[in-house]
Amino acid sequence: MKGVYKRIPLFNCSHVEIGGGSFVSGKSAYHPDDIPLIQRSANIYLRGIREVALKKTGGKCGLCGCILLSGEIPWEVHHVAPKFLKGTLSKKNVLPLCKECHLEVTNAVKARDIDAIKEYVDQNILWSEVITWASKSIQNNSGDNSTPN
Ligand SMILES: [Zn+2]
């Protein structure tokens, strides 16, 4: 019952980023002391993935072929097997797409546009399982309006 006054630092939960689990051994993505190291590691990893993606296409957009190396055209790392179908950021699964093309592909998937998805599969922009997913999604039409990323 003899209490000791001790200042305990708490962190504001609304400022803790959730997601992107820790891949730095022994560190917690939720602990304020560990967050900078984890973010640094994640940035290095993502930078590496961007370089890997660019090398795969010789610095061009994987769809329209525009040159991305100059840095003038914004581009993003595209997942051939989408994240919502458990696609990862592995070297095999990434492609650089200019922002415009990435939006086009993403919108086709969100709209379950089977014809467009098939074209992207033929061009190796999308994984063939996306056709299966979209077909099932349309058949079920169970009010699942979730928008995949
Ligand atoms: Zn493009």
Coordinates of C-alpha atoms and ligand atoms in Angstrom, one line a residue:
M1 CA 0.0 0.0 0.0
K2 CA 3.0 2.3 0.0
G3 CA 2.6 4.0 -3.3
V4 CA 5.5 5.5 -5.1
Y5 CA 4.9 8.4 -7.3
K6 CA 6.5 7.7 -10.6
R7 CA 6.1 9.5 -13.9
I8 CA 5.1 7.0 -16.6
P9 CA 5.3 8.2 -20.1
L10 CA 2.3 7.3 -22.1
F11 CA 1.8 7.8 -25.8
N12 CA -1.2 9.1 -27.6
C13 CA -3.0 6.2 -29.2
S14 CA -4.3 8.4 -32.0
H15 CA -0.8 9.0 -33.2
V16 CA 0.2 5.3 -33.4
E17 CA 0.3 4.1 -36.9
I18 CA -1.4 0.7 -37.2
G19 CA -0.4 -1.7 -39.9
G20 CA 2.9 -2.6 -41.6
G21 CA 3.8 -5.2 -38.9
S22 CA 7.3 -5.2 -37.6
F23 CA 9.9 -7.1 -39.6
V24 CA 12.7 -5.8 -37.5
S25 CA 13.5 -8.6 -35.2
G26 CA 12.4 -8.0 -31.6
K27 CA 10.8 -4.5 -32.3
S28 CA 7.2 -3.5 -31.9
A29 CA 5.4 -1.4 -34.5
Y30 CA 3.4 0.0 -31.6
H31 CA 6.2 1.0 -29.2
P32 CA 7.2 4.7 -29.6
D33 CA 10.9 3.9 -29.1
D34 CA 10.8 1.3 -31.9
I35 CA 8.8 3.2 -34.5
P36 CA 11.7 5.3 -36.0
L37 CA 13.8 2.2 -36.6
I38 CA 10.9 0.3 -38.1
Q39 CA 10.0 3.2 -40.4
R40 CA 13.6 3.6 -41.5
S41 CA 13.8 -0.1 -42.3
A42 CA 10.5 0.0 -44.1
N43 CA 11.6 3.0 -46.2
I44 CA 14.9 1.4 -47.2
Y45 CA 13.0 -1.8 -48.1
L46 CA 10.4 0.2 -50.1
R47 CA 13.1 2.2 -51.9
G48 CA 14.7 -1.2 -52.8
I49 CA 11.4 -2.5 -54.1
R50 CA 11.0 0.6 -56.3
E51 CA 14.4 0.1 -57.8
V52 CA 13.7 -3.6 -58.4
A53 CA 10.4 -2.7 -60.0
L54 CA 12.1 -0.1 -62.3
K55 CA 14.9 -2.5 -63.3
K56 CA 12.3 -5.1 -64.4
T57 CA 11.0 -2.8 -67.2
G58 CA 14.2 -0.9 -67.9
G59 CA 12.8 2.2 -66.3
K60 CA 9.6 2.3 -68.2
C61 CA 5.9 2.1 -67.2
G62 CA 5.0 -1.6 -67.4
L63 CA 1.8 -0.8 -69.3
C64 CA 2.2 2.3 -71.6
G65 CA 6.0 2.2 -71.8
C66 CA 6.6 5.9 -70.9
I67 CA 10.0 6.6 -69.4
L68 CA 9.9 6.9 -65.6
L69 CA 13.6 7.3 -64.9
S70 CA 13.6 11.1 -65.3
G71 CA 11.3 11.5 -62.3
E72 CA 9.0 13.8 -64.2
I73 CA 6.2 11.3 -64.5
P74 CA 4.8 10.1 -61.2
W75 CA 4.7 6.4 -60.8
E76 CA 3.8 3.7 -58.3
V77 CA 4.7 0.2 -57.5
H78 CA 1.9 -2.0 -58.8
H79 CA 1.1 -5.5 -57.4
V80 CA 0.5 -8.0 -60.2
A81 CA -1.2 -10.2 -57.6
P82 CA -3.2 -7.6 -55.8
K83 CA -2.8 -7.1 -52.0
F84 CA -6.4 -8.1 -51.4
L85 CA -5.6 -11.5 -53.0
K86 CA -2.6 -11.8 -50.7
G87 CA -0.2 -10.3 -53.2
T88 CA 3.1 -9.3 -51.5
L89 CA 5.8 -6.8 -52.2
S90 CA 8.1 -9.6 -53.5
K91 CA 10.3 -8.8 -56.4
K92 CA 8.3 -11.2 -58.6
N93 CA 5.0 -9.4 -57.8
V94 CA 5.9 -5.8 -58.5
L95 CA 5.9 -3.6 -61.6
P96 CA 6.3 0.1 -62.0
L97 CA 3.3 1.8 -63.6
C98 CA 2.9 5.5 -64.2
K99 CA 0.2 6.9 -62.0
E100 CA -2.3 7.1 -64.9
C101 CA -1.9 3.5 -65.9
H102 CA -2.0 2.3 -62.3
L103 CA -5.3 4.1 -61.8
E104 CA -6.7 2.6 -65.0
V105 CA -5.8 -0.9 -63.9
T106 CA -7.0 -0.4 -60.4
N107 CA -10.3 1.0 -61.7
A108 CA -10.8 -2.0 -64.0
V109 CA -10.3 -4.3 -61.0
K110 CA -12.6 -2.3 -58.7
A111 CA -15.3 -2.3 -61.4
R112 CA -14.8 -6.0 -62.0
D113 CA -14.4 -5.2 -65.7
I114 CA -13.7 -8.8 -66.8
D115 CA -12.7 -7.8 -70.4
A116 CA -10.2 -5.2 -69.2
I117 CA -8.9 -7.5 -66.5
K118 CA -8.3 -10.3 -69.1
E119 CA -6.4 -7.9 -71.3
Y120 CA -4.2 -6.9 -68.3
V121 CA -3.7 -10.6 -67.5
D122 CA -2.6 -11.2 -71.1
Q123 CA -0.1 -8.3 -70.7
N124 CA 1.2 -9.8 -67.4
I125 CA 0.0 -6.7 -65.6
L126 CA -2.4 -8.7 -63.4
W127 CA -2.4 -12.2 -62.0
S128 CA -4.9 -14.6 -63.7
E129 CA -6.6 -15.2 -60.4
V130 CA -8.0 -11.7 -60.6
I131 CA -10.3 -13.0 -63.3
T132 CA -11.6 -15.7 -61.1
W133 CA -12.1 -13.3 -58.2
A134 CA -13.9 -10.8 -60.4
S135 CA -16.2 -13.5 -61.9
K136 CA -17.1 -14.9 -58.5
S137 CA -17.6 -11.4 -57.2
I138 CA -20.1 -10.6 -60.0
Q139 CA -21.9 -14.0 -59.6
N140 CA -22.3 -13.6 -55.9
N141 CA -23.4 -10.0 -56.1
S142 CA -24.0 -10.4 -52.4
G143 CA -23.9 -6.7 -51.7
D144 CA -20.2 -6.9 -51.1
N145 CA -19.2 -3.4 -52.3
S146 CA -15.8 -3.6 -50.8
T147 CA -13.3 -1.8 -52.8
P148 CA -10.1 -3.8 -53.2
N149 CA -6.7 -2.0 -53.2
Ligands
ZN1 ZN 1.8 4.1 -68.0

